[in-house]
Amino acid sequence: MKDLLQQIEAYRQEMNSYKAPTAEALEAFRIKYLGTKGIVKAVMGQIKNVPNDHKKEFGQILNAFKIFAEERYEALKGMSAPEEQQAVSALDWSLPGDPIPVGTRHPLSIVRNQIVSIFKRLGFAVAEGPEMEDDWHNFTALNLPENHPARDMQDTFYINKNPDYLLRTHTSSVQARVMEKQKPPIRIVCPGRVYRNETISARAHCFFHQVEGLYVDDNVSFADLKQTLYFFVQEMFGKEVKIRFRPSYFPFTEPSAEMDISCSVCGGKGCSLCKHTGWVEILGCGMVHPRMLENFHLDPNKYTGFAFGMGIERICQLKYRINDLRLYSQNDIRFLRQFTEAL
Ligand code: 2NL
């Protein structure tokens, strides 16, 4: 027992003279005296060897030793703080930070944003819808007859047959959903990904991106369609660019047309891009078919509308000379890093 008291006194002195100039030394103190296998624990364990009539007295001594060790630790901690503060203030806060690399926007996103913002300035709202569609919104409501080739199992990705669920083949299905819910005036653009069952090559892919537009109101005319698209072309490709319309066919429009712009590479003189015609096709359009208006309980004698659809890849090809559709989805950063515009 006397030994134990002497031992405690020796530890007290040792602790009193202990210096902790670094965080490591402070931690070493904590582990040595206060750790789970430390001296304080070991000394406290000695109580079991003390005769019963001295247990109370010794208990108090051991407790005081424990408190002494803890207080000594706190004191050492307090003493090491000023040195750490010194170390912190020795840092040069004026040094430049580590650069955070910023990515580039995908070319299809840049061009989609440009297209959408031009139409927004003309009062078009943006509408979006599901990529998985039912037969009604993708085909039937749009006046595509039962036997239309676009409905073929070969051309469309069916998720389920009877009832038919499929990956949308155009964003017209979004316009159908808006017409279902909203009364004219309807003035929307629908950007989004669409799917066709094609063998992948430089010129064809199983998915691509579209922006379609729809304007339904009373007194909407083909002249409105022409002027709207002319404004779009001038904003997108420049004031000097000309447009022309050629008659065409789409099941959901009558009359229908394809629109060309004068070749932005050769200015109309003739080059490989325009196959020496001076013109390149950029979109399809027309006046909304009366049967489509009826499908949505709109009186074709009261309302008329125009619609158009363009492939974003096509516009991108004209703006950036990207001639292989596979580049858009290969995630090759040598390709993607070339588009540093932040739009
Ligand atoms: C093309 C041609 C077109 C439409 C899309 C449309 C939508 C509704 C009603 C009528 Cl809801 N038409 N869309 C009309 C004409 C052409 O797309 O070549 N797209 C890439």
mmCIF file of C-alpha atoms and ligand atoms in Angstrom:
data_model
loop_
_atom_site.group_PDB
_atom_site.id
_atom_site.type_symbol
_atom_site.label_atom_id
_atom_site.label_comp_id
_atom_site.label_asym_id
_atom_site.label_seq_id
_atom_site.Cartn_x
_atom_site.Cartn_y
_atom_site.Cartn_z
ATOM 1 C CA MET A 1 0.000 0.000 0.000
ATOM 2 C CA LYS A 2 2.830 2.267 0.778
ATOM 3 C CA ASP A 3 4.317 1.207 -2.571
ATOM 4 C CA LEU A 4 1.159 2.247 -4.309
ATOM 5 C CA LEU A 5 1.208 5.685 -2.688
ATOM 6 C CA GLN A 6 4.828 6.165 -3.721
ATOM 7 C CA GLN A 7 4.051 5.039 -7.243
ATOM 8 C CA ILE A 8 1.188 7.529 -7.475
ATOM 9 C CA GLU A 9 3.437 10.322 -6.278
ATOM 10 C CA ALA A 10 6.084 9.383 -8.880
ATOM 11 C CA TYR A 11 3.479 9.483 -11.662
ATOM 12 C CA ARG A 12 2.267 12.889 -10.447
ATOM 13 C CA GLN A 13 5.761 14.302 -10.709
ATOM 14 C CA GLU A 14 6.295 12.716 -14.107
ATOM 15 C CA MET A 15 3.063 14.269 -15.363
ATOM 16 C CA ASN A 16 3.956 17.649 -13.916
ATOM 17 C CA SER A 17 7.242 17.775 -15.806
ATOM 18 C CA TYR A 18 5.780 16.382 -19.050
ATOM 19 C CA LYS A 19 5.938 18.819 -21.978
ATOM 20 C CA ALA A 20 3.748 18.523 -25.064
ATOM 21 C CA PRO A 21 5.255 20.766 -27.750
ATOM 22 C CA THR A 22 3.428 18.989 -30.590
ATOM 23 C CA ALA A 23 0.023 17.426 -31.140
ATOM 24 C CA GLU A 24 1.758 14.009 -31.372
ATOM 25 C CA ALA A 25 3.373 14.429 -27.933
ATOM 26 C CA LEU A 26 0.032 15.508 -26.448
ATOM 27 C CA GLU A 27 -1.632 12.431 -27.921
ATOM 28 C CA ALA A 28 1.193 10.247 -26.545
ATOM 29 C CA PHE A 29 0.479 11.709 -23.063
ATOM 30 C CA ARG A 30 -3.205 10.924 -23.396
ATOM 31 C CA ILE A 31 -2.562 7.344 -24.477
ATOM 32 C CA LYS A 32 0.102 6.754 -21.777
ATOM 33 C CA TYR A 33 -1.929 8.066 -18.816
ATOM 34 C CA LEU A 34 -5.587 8.174 -19.850
ATOM 35 C CA GLY A 35 -5.815 5.481 -22.573
ATOM 36 C CA THR A 36 -7.794 2.254 -22.080
ATOM 37 C CA LYS A 37 -4.525 0.458 -21.271
ATOM 38 C CA GLY A 38 -3.043 3.544 -19.577
ATOM 39 C CA ILE A 39 -1.507 4.185 -16.153
ATOM 40 C CA VAL A 40 -4.641 5.738 -14.586
ATOM 41 C CA LYS A 41 -6.696 2.639 -15.450
ATOM 42 C CA ALA A 42 -3.966 0.362 -14.067
ATOM 43 C CA VAL A 43 -3.645 2.325 -10.823
ATOM 44 C CA MET A 44 -7.434 2.413 -10.348
ATOM 45 C CA GLY A 45 -7.423 -1.378 -10.754
ATOM 46 C CA GLN A 46 -5.232 -1.677 -7.659
ATOM 47 C CA ILE A 47 -8.237 -0.957 -5.399
ATOM 48 C CA LYS A 48 -9.030 -4.661 -5.409
ATOM 49 C CA ASN A 49 -5.766 -5.358 -3.525
ATOM 50 C CA VAL A 50 -6.570 -2.829 -0.753
ATOM 51 C CA PRO A 51 -7.950 -4.282 2.486
ATOM 52 C CA ASN A 52 -11.641 -3.572 3.020
ATOM 53 C CA ASP A 53 -11.172 -1.181 5.981
ATOM 54 C CA HIS A 54 -8.953 1.088 3.809
ATOM 55 C CA LYS A 55 -10.969 0.887 0.617
ATOM 56 C CA LYS A 56 -12.903 4.155 1.177
ATOM 57 C CA GLU A 57 -9.809 6.200 1.983
ATOM 58 C CA PHE A 58 -7.891 4.756 -0.963
ATOM 59 C CA GLY A 59 -10.793 5.205 -3.275
ATOM 60 C CA GLN A 60 -10.619 8.951 -2.682
ATOM 61 C CA ILE A 61 -6.846 9.023 -3.299
ATOM 62 C CA LEU A 62 -7.189 7.105 -6.557
ATOM 63 C CA ASN A 63 -10.048 9.323 -7.713
ATOM 64 C CA ALA A 64 -8.024 12.445 -6.998
ATOM 65 C CA PHE A 65 -5.164 10.926 -9.038
ATOM 66 C CA LYS A 66 -7.484 10.341 -11.960
ATOM 67 C CA ILE A 67 -8.805 13.929 -11.832
ATOM 68 C CA PHE A 68 -5.221 15.211 -11.573
ATOM 69 C CA ALA A 69 -4.259 13.304 -14.766
ATOM 70 C CA GLU A 70 -7.281 14.607 -16.649
ATOM 71 C CA GLU A 71 -6.649 18.195 -15.592
ATOM 72 C CA ARG A 72 -2.977 17.910 -16.509
ATOM 73 C CA TYR A 73 -4.007 16.681 -19.985
ATOM 74 C CA GLU A 74 -6.388 19.642 -20.457
ATOM 75 C CA ALA A 75 -3.656 22.025 -19.313
ATOM 76 C CA LEU A 76 -1.122 20.591 -21.789
ATOM 77 C CA LYS A 77 -3.760 20.855 -24.526
ATOM 78 C CA GLY A 78 -4.257 24.528 -23.689
ATOM 79 C CA MET A 79 -0.518 25.164 -23.813
ATOM 80 C CA SER A 80 -0.034 23.609 -27.240
ATOM 81 C CA ALA A 81 -2.768 25.729 -28.804
ATOM 82 C CA PRO A 82 -0.779 28.965 -29.214
ATOM 83 C CA GLU A 83 1.911 27.093 -31.164
ATOM 84 C CA GLU A 84 -0.685 25.611 -33.506
ATOM 85 C CA GLN A 85 -2.180 29.050 -33.999
ATOM 86 C CA GLN A 86 1.264 30.274 -34.914
ATOM 87 C CA ALA A 87 1.591 27.510 -37.492
ATOM 88 C CA VAL A 88 -1.777 28.437 -39.012
ATOM 89 C CA SER A 89 -0.963 32.129 -39.286
ATOM 90 C CA ALA A 90 2.309 31.208 -41.046
ATOM 91 C CA LEU A 91 0.139 30.105 -44.040
ATOM 92 C CA ASP A 92 0.095 32.514 -46.984
ATOM 93 C CA TRP A 93 -3.606 33.107 -47.606
ATOM 94 C CA SER A 94 -2.883 35.170 -50.701
ATOM 95 C CA LEU A 95 -1.635 32.129 -52.678
ATOM 96 C CA PRO A 96 -3.918 31.175 -55.603
ATOM 97 C CA GLY A 97 -6.254 28.218 -54.963
ATOM 98 C CA ASP A 98 -6.148 24.866 -56.734
ATOM 99 C CA PRO A 99 -8.005 25.200 -60.042
ATOM 100 C CA ILE A 100 -11.320 23.335 -60.326
ATOM 101 C CA PRO A 101 -11.644 22.088 -63.913
ATOM 102 C CA VAL A 102 -14.933 23.123 -65.499
ATOM 103 C CA GLY A 103 -16.430 20.870 -68.179
ATOM 104 C CA THR A 104 -17.804 21.937 -71.535
ATOM 105 C CA ARG A 105 -21.419 21.813 -72.601
ATOM 106 C CA HIS A 106 -22.391 19.118 -75.091
ATOM 107 C CA PRO A 107 -22.727 20.554 -78.620
ATOM 108 C CA LEU A 108 -26.302 19.251 -78.866
ATOM 109 C CA SER A 109 -27.170 21.114 -75.637
ATOM 110 C CA ILE A 110 -25.558 24.322 -76.908
ATOM 111 C CA VAL A 111 -27.532 24.202 -80.154
ATOM 112 C CA ARG A 112 -30.789 23.111 -78.446
ATOM 113 C CA ASN A 113 -30.510 26.051 -76.042
ATOM 114 C CA GLN A 114 -29.922 28.433 -78.948
ATOM 115 C CA ILE A 115 -32.948 27.113 -80.861
ATOM 116 C CA VAL A 116 -35.202 27.220 -77.805
ATOM 117 C CA SER A 117 -34.141 30.734 -76.798
ATOM 118 C CA ILE A 118 -34.899 32.108 -80.301
ATOM 119 C CA PHE A 119 -38.436 30.673 -80.188
ATOM 120 C CA LYS A 120 -38.925 31.868 -76.603
ATOM 121 C CA ARG A 121 -38.339 35.419 -77.824
ATOM 122 C CA LEU A 122 -41.255 34.893 -80.238
ATOM 123 C CA GLY A 123 -43.536 33.875 -77.356
ATOM 124 C CA PHE A 124 -43.172 30.079 -77.567
ATOM 125 C CA ALA A 125 -43.228 28.171 -74.281
ATOM 126 C CA VAL A 126 -41.190 24.993 -73.714
ATOM 127 C CA ALA A 127 -43.059 21.701 -73.195
ATOM 128 C CA GLU A 128 -41.584 18.330 -72.311
ATOM 129 C CA GLY A 129 -42.990 14.823 -72.051
ATOM 130 C CA PRO A 130 -42.109 11.145 -71.522
ATOM 131 C CA GLU A 131 -39.686 9.247 -73.772
ATOM 132 C CA MET A 132 -41.799 6.111 -73.356
ATOM 133 C CA GLU A 133 -45.134 6.731 -75.054
ATOM 134 C CA ASP A 134 -48.388 4.984 -75.795
ATOM 135 C CA ASP A 135 -49.700 4.363 -79.308
ATOM 136 C CA TRP A 136 -52.295 7.146 -79.070
ATOM 137 C CA HIS A 137 -49.912 10.033 -78.359
ATOM 138 C CA ASN A 138 -47.146 8.855 -80.684
ATOM 139 C CA PHE A 139 -49.210 7.681 -83.683
ATOM 140 C CA THR A 140 -53.019 7.582 -83.650
ATOM 141 C CA ALA A 141 -53.711 11.109 -82.391
ATOM 142 C CA LEU A 142 -51.214 12.413 -84.959
ATOM 143 C CA ASN A 143 -53.199 10.961 -87.858
ATOM 144 C CA LEU A 144 -50.738 8.133 -88.553
ATOM 145 C CA PRO A 145 -52.889 5.301 -89.954
ATOM 146 C CA GLU A 146 -52.706 1.719 -88.662
ATOM 147 C CA ASN A 147 -50.588 0.507 -91.573
ATOM 148 C CA HIS A 148 -48.135 3.424 -91.673
ATOM 149 C CA PRO A 149 -44.529 2.196 -92.182
ATOM 150 C CA ALA A 150 -43.262 4.268 -89.199
ATOM 151 C CA ARG A 151 -45.326 1.964 -86.954
ATOM 152 C CA ASP A 152 -43.487 -1.102 -88.205
ATOM 153 C CA MET A 153 -41.859 -3.355 -85.598
ATOM 154 C CA GLN A 154 -38.702 -2.967 -87.699
ATOM 155 C CA ASP A 155 -38.598 0.820 -87.318
ATOM 156 C CA THR A 156 -39.826 1.493 -83.776
ATOM 157 C CA PHE A 157 -38.658 0.178 -80.389
ATOM 158 C CA TYR A 158 -41.733 -1.432 -78.818
ATOM 159 C CA ILE A 159 -41.634 -1.973 -75.066
ATOM 160 C CA ASN A 160 -44.999 -3.724 -75.060
ATOM 161 C CA LYS A 161 -47.485 -4.837 -77.695
ATOM 162 C CA ASN A 162 -51.236 -4.726 -76.954
ATOM 163 C CA PRO A 163 -51.477 -2.295 -75.295
ATOM 164 C CA ASP A 164 -48.649 -0.659 -77.248
ATOM 165 C CA TYR A 165 -45.902 1.124 -75.362
ATOM 166 C CA LEU A 166 -42.892 2.341 -77.309
ATOM 167 C CA LEU A 167 -39.984 4.763 -77.327
ATOM 168 C CA ARG A 168 -41.311 7.951 -78.945
ATOM 169 C CA THR A 169 -40.285 8.399 -82.572
ATOM 170 C CA HIS A 170 -40.782 12.197 -82.498
ATOM 171 C CA THR A 171 -41.609 14.869 -79.913
ATOM 172 C CA SER A 172 -44.997 15.462 -81.621
ATOM 173 C CA SER A 173 -46.297 13.198 -78.852
ATOM 174 C CA VAL A 174 -45.551 16.007 -76.375
ATOM 175 C CA GLN A 175 -47.563 18.423 -78.508
ATOM 176 C CA ALA A 176 -50.427 15.916 -78.521
ATOM 177 C CA ARG A 177 -50.323 15.892 -74.700
ATOM 178 C CA VAL A 178 -50.445 19.701 -74.561
ATOM 179 C CA MET A 179 -53.368 19.852 -77.034
ATOM 180 C CA GLU A 180 -55.234 17.375 -74.844
ATOM 181 C CA LYS A 181 -55.001 19.643 -71.810
ATOM 182 C CA GLN A 182 -54.801 23.207 -73.117
ATOM 183 C CA LYS A 183 -57.127 25.364 -75.199
ATOM 184 C CA PRO A 184 -55.714 27.681 -77.923
ATOM 185 C CA PRO A 185 -53.752 29.855 -78.144
ATOM 186 C CA ILE A 186 -51.095 27.130 -77.988
ATOM 187 C CA ARG A 187 -47.564 28.217 -78.814
ATOM 188 C CA ILE A 188 -44.935 25.673 -77.774
ATOM 189 C CA VAL A 189 -41.580 24.180 -78.684
ATOM 190 C CA CYS A 190 -40.760 20.617 -77.645
ATOM 191 C CA PRO A 191 -37.079 19.673 -77.432
ATOM 192 C CA GLY A 192 -36.107 16.102 -76.642
ATOM 193 C CA ARG A 193 -34.602 12.726 -77.497
ATOM 194 C CA VAL A 194 -36.410 10.440 -79.924
ATOM 195 C CA TYR A 195 -35.764 6.852 -81.051
ATOM 196 C CA ARG A 196 -35.760 4.951 -84.357
ATOM 197 C CA ASN A 197 -34.672 1.367 -84.904
ATOM 198 C CA GLU A 198 -31.776 2.033 -87.279
ATOM 199 C CA THR A 199 -28.416 0.354 -87.793
ATOM 200 C CA ILE A 200 -25.845 2.748 -86.343
ATOM 201 C CA SER A 201 -23.541 4.435 -88.879
ATOM 202 C CA ALA A 202 -22.083 7.904 -89.520
ATOM 203 C CA ARG A 203 -25.424 8.984 -91.001
ATOM 204 C CA ALA A 204 -27.974 7.086 -88.888
ATOM 205 C CA HIS A 205 -28.407 6.368 -85.184
ATOM 206 C CA CYS A 206 -30.976 4.630 -83.015
ATOM 207 C CA PHE A 207 -31.668 7.894 -81.185
ATOM 208 C CA PHE A 208 -31.404 11.553 -82.079
ATOM 209 C CA HIS A 209 -32.729 14.900 -80.866
ATOM 210 C CA GLN A 210 -35.504 17.097 -82.099
ATOM 211 C CA VAL A 211 -37.116 20.412 -81.546
ATOM 212 C CA GLU A 212 -40.703 20.516 -82.749
ATOM 213 C CA GLY A 213 -42.911 23.593 -82.692
ATOM 214 C CA LEU A 214 -46.673 24.112 -82.690
ATOM 215 C CA TYR A 215 -48.805 27.223 -82.931
ATOM 216 C CA VAL A 216 -52.616 26.836 -82.819
ATOM 217 C CA ASP A 217 -54.988 29.784 -82.636
ATOM 218 C CA ASP A 218 -57.596 31.487 -84.799
ATOM 219 C CA ASN A 219 -56.145 33.039 -87.965
ATOM 220 C CA VAL A 220 -52.793 31.246 -87.988
ATOM 221 C CA SER A 221 -51.667 31.136 -91.611
ATOM 222 C CA PHE A 222 -48.910 29.688 -93.783
ATOM 223 C CA ALA A 223 -47.516 33.253 -93.978
ATOM 224 C CA ASP A 224 -47.075 33.155 -90.161
ATOM 225 C CA LEU A 225 -45.233 29.845 -90.524
ATOM 226 C CA LYS A 226 -42.895 31.265 -93.166
ATOM 227 C CA GLN A 227 -42.095 34.450 -91.270
ATOM 228 C CA THR A 228 -41.549 32.591 -87.971
ATOM 229 C CA LEU A 229 -39.109 30.160 -89.568
ATOM 230 C CA TYR A 230 -37.401 32.964 -91.528
ATOM 231 C CA PHE A 231 -36.807 34.845 -88.270
ATOM 232 C CA PHE A 232 -35.432 31.638 -86.713
ATOM 233 C CA VAL A 233 -33.004 31.075 -89.622
ATOM 234 C CA GLN A 234 -31.735 34.654 -89.558
ATOM 235 C CA GLU A 235 -31.081 34.470 -85.812
ATOM 236 C CA MET A 236 -29.466 31.045 -86.049
ATOM 237 C CA PHE A 237 -27.404 31.336 -89.243
ATOM 238 C CA GLY A 238 -27.186 35.076 -90.003
ATOM 239 C CA LYS A 239 -29.120 37.834 -91.753
ATOM 240 C CA GLU A 240 -27.772 37.057 -95.234
ATOM 241 C CA VAL A 241 -29.116 33.481 -95.268
ATOM 242 C CA LYS A 242 -32.059 32.819 -97.627
ATOM 243 C CA ILE A 243 -34.848 30.239 -97.277
ATOM 244 C CA ARG A 244 -36.985 28.261 -99.699
ATOM 245 C CA PHE A 245 -39.900 25.850 -99.294
ATOM 246 C CA ARG A 246 -40.480 22.657 -101.280
ATOM 247 C CA PRO A 247 -43.791 20.768 -101.168
ATOM 248 C CA SER A 248 -43.610 17.581 -99.100
ATOM 249 C CA TYR A 249 -45.766 15.125 -97.178
ATOM 250 C CA PHE A 250 -46.271 14.472 -93.457
ATOM 251 C CA PRO A 251 -49.367 12.666 -92.147
ATOM 252 C CA PHE A 252 -49.980 15.345 -89.484
ATOM 253 C CA THR A 253 -49.808 18.420 -91.723
ATOM 254 C CA GLU A 254 -51.618 19.577 -94.867
ATOM 255 C CA PRO A 255 -50.143 21.233 -96.830
ATOM 256 C CA SER A 256 -46.632 20.114 -95.862
ATOM 257 C CA ALA A 257 -43.252 21.484 -96.851
ATOM 258 C CA GLU A 258 -39.555 21.035 -96.392
ATOM 259 C CA MET A 259 -37.482 24.126 -95.806
ATOM 260 C CA ASP A 260 -33.992 24.679 -97.203
ATOM 261 C CA ILE A 261 -31.525 27.423 -96.350
ATOM 262 C CA SER A 262 -28.900 28.816 -98.704
ATOM 263 C CA CYS A 263 -25.676 26.896 -98.053
ATOM 264 C CA SER A 264 -23.811 28.494 -95.158
ATOM 265 C CA VAL A 265 -20.472 27.070 -96.372
ATOM 266 C CA CYS A 266 -20.391 28.332 -99.973
ATOM 267 C CA GLY A 267 -23.065 31.035 -99.662
ATOM 268 C CA GLY A 268 -25.084 29.348 -102.414
ATOM 269 C CA LYS A 269 -22.360 28.987 -105.041
ATOM 270 C CA GLY A 270 -22.195 25.193 -104.689
ATOM 271 C CA CYS A 271 -19.928 22.951 -102.592
ATOM 272 C CA SER A 272 -19.731 19.401 -101.246
ATOM 273 C CA LEU A 273 -21.955 20.165 -98.222
ATOM 274 C CA CYS A 274 -24.863 21.308 -100.419
ATOM 275 C CA LYS A 275 -23.974 18.740 -103.111
ATOM 276 C CA HIS A 276 -23.480 21.669 -105.522
ATOM 277 C CA THR A 277 -27.099 22.797 -105.306
ATOM 278 C CA GLY A 278 -26.461 25.890 -103.132
ATOM 279 C CA TRP A 279 -29.239 24.735 -100.711
ATOM 280 C CA VAL A 280 -29.356 22.508 -97.625
ATOM 281 C CA GLU A 281 -32.493 21.041 -96.049
ATOM 282 C CA ILE A 282 -32.998 21.926 -92.387
ATOM 283 C CA LEU A 283 -36.558 21.102 -91.353
ATOM 284 C CA GLY A 284 -40.046 19.867 -92.169
ATOM 285 C CA CYS A 285 -43.227 21.843 -91.531
ATOM 286 C CA GLY A 286 -46.836 22.442 -92.509
ATOM 287 C CA MET A 287 -50.329 23.463 -91.457
ATOM 288 C CA VAL A 288 -51.788 21.188 -88.763
ATOM 289 C CA HIS A 289 -54.041 18.578 -90.412
ATOM 290 C CA PRO A 290 -57.763 19.318 -89.706
ATOM 291 C CA ARG A 291 -58.249 15.716 -88.604
ATOM 292 C CA MET A 292 -55.623 16.254 -85.900
ATOM 293 C CA LEU A 293 -57.473 19.306 -84.586
ATOM 294 C CA GLU A 294 -60.666 17.239 -84.465
ATOM 295 C CA ASN A 295 -58.831 14.520 -82.511
ATOM 296 C CA PHE A 296 -58.408 17.133 -79.792
ATOM 297 C CA HIS A 297 -61.988 18.484 -80.024
ATOM 298 C CA LEU A 298 -60.922 21.683 -81.770
ATOM 299 C CA ASP A 299 -63.166 22.986 -84.579
ATOM 300 C CA PRO A 300 -61.007 23.205 -87.768
ATOM 301 C CA ASN A 301 -63.330 25.962 -89.047
ATOM 302 C CA LYS A 302 -62.455 28.103 -86.042
ATOM 303 C CA TYR A 303 -58.837 27.146 -85.392
ATOM 304 C CA THR A 304 -55.809 26.680 -87.610
ATOM 305 C CA GLY A 305 -52.206 25.992 -86.752
ATOM 306 C CA PHE A 306 -48.748 25.455 -88.064
ATOM 307 C CA ALA A 307 -46.128 22.959 -86.923
ATOM 308 C CA PHE A 308 -42.526 22.208 -87.693
ATOM 309 C CA GLY A 309 -39.860 19.744 -86.680
ATOM 310 C CA MET A 310 -36.088 19.795 -86.957
ATOM 311 C CA GLY A 311 -33.247 17.491 -85.984
ATOM 312 C CA ILE A 312 -30.793 19.148 -83.586
ATOM 313 C CA GLU A 313 -27.956 16.967 -84.991
ATOM 314 C CA ARG A 314 -28.656 18.409 -88.436
ATOM 315 C CA ILE A 315 -28.429 22.025 -87.210
ATOM 316 C CA CYS A 316 -25.275 21.078 -85.287
ATOM 317 C CA GLN A 317 -23.786 19.572 -88.446
ATOM 318 C CA LEU A 318 -24.332 22.856 -90.278
ATOM 319 C CA LYS A 319 -22.980 25.011 -87.444
ATOM 320 C CA TYR A 320 -19.956 22.905 -86.463
ATOM 321 C CA ARG A 321 -19.322 20.634 -89.511
ATOM 322 C CA ILE A 322 -19.855 17.474 -87.442
ATOM 323 C CA ASN A 323 -20.249 14.751 -90.041
ATOM 324 C CA ASP A 324 -20.445 11.587 -87.962
ATOM 325 C CA LEU A 325 -23.555 11.099 -85.789
ATOM 326 C CA ARG A 326 -21.739 8.580 -83.591
ATOM 327 C CA LEU A 327 -19.495 11.328 -82.164
ATOM 328 C CA TYR A 328 -22.428 12.749 -80.177
ATOM 329 C CA SER A 329 -22.770 9.688 -77.947
ATOM 330 C CA GLN A 330 -19.238 8.271 -77.749
ATOM 331 C CA ASN A 331 -18.231 10.558 -74.860
ATOM 332 C CA ASP A 332 -14.784 11.125 -76.369
ATOM 333 C CA ILE A 333 -13.415 14.114 -74.460
ATOM 334 C CA ARG A 334 -11.157 15.039 -77.406
ATOM 335 C CA PHE A 335 -14.415 15.756 -79.253
ATOM 336 C CA LEU A 336 -16.380 17.221 -76.332
ATOM 337 C CA ARG A 337 -13.627 19.593 -75.149
ATOM 338 C CA GLN A 338 -13.774 21.523 -78.407
ATOM 339 C CA PHE A 339 -17.065 23.142 -77.357
ATOM 340 C CA THR A 340 -16.025 25.756 -74.855
ATOM 341 C CA GLU A 341 -19.078 28.006 -75.213
ATOM 342 C CA ALA A 342 -20.963 28.145 -71.917
ATOM 343 C CA LEU A 343 -24.607 28.435 -72.869
HETATM 344 C C1 2NL B 1 -39.117 16.663 -89.553
HETATM 345 C C2 2NL B 1 -40.517 17.067 -89.728
HETATM 346 C C3 2NL B 1 -42.449 17.798 -88.592
HETATM 347 C C4 2NL B 1 -44.435 18.255 -87.387
HETATM 348 C C5 2NL B 1 -43.155 17.771 -87.432
HETATM 349 C C6 2NL B 1 -46.396 18.321 -85.939
HETATM 350 C C7 2NL B 1 -46.840 18.171 -84.655
HETATM 351 C C8 2NL B 1 -48.163 18.324 -84.397
HETATM 352 C C9 2NL B 1 -49.043 18.619 -85.376
HETATM 353 C C10 2NL B 1 -48.546 18.735 -86.650
HETATM 354 CL CL1 2NL B 1 -48.747 18.116 -82.816
HETATM 355 N N1 2NL B 1 -47.243 18.598 -86.909
HETATM 356 N N2 2NL B 1 -45.094 18.182 -86.178
HETATM 357 C C11 2NL B 1 -45.027 18.778 -88.530
HETATM 358 C C12 2NL B 1 -44.298 18.792 -89.699
HETATM 359 C C13 2NL B 1 -43.010 18.307 -89.763
HETATM 360 O O1 2NL B 1 -41.185 17.288 -88.543
HETATM 361 O O2 2NL B 1 -38.425 16.498 -90.496
HETATM 362 N N3 2NL B 1 -38.677 16.506 -88.328
HETATM 363 C C14 2NL B 1 -37.348 16.145 -88.002
#
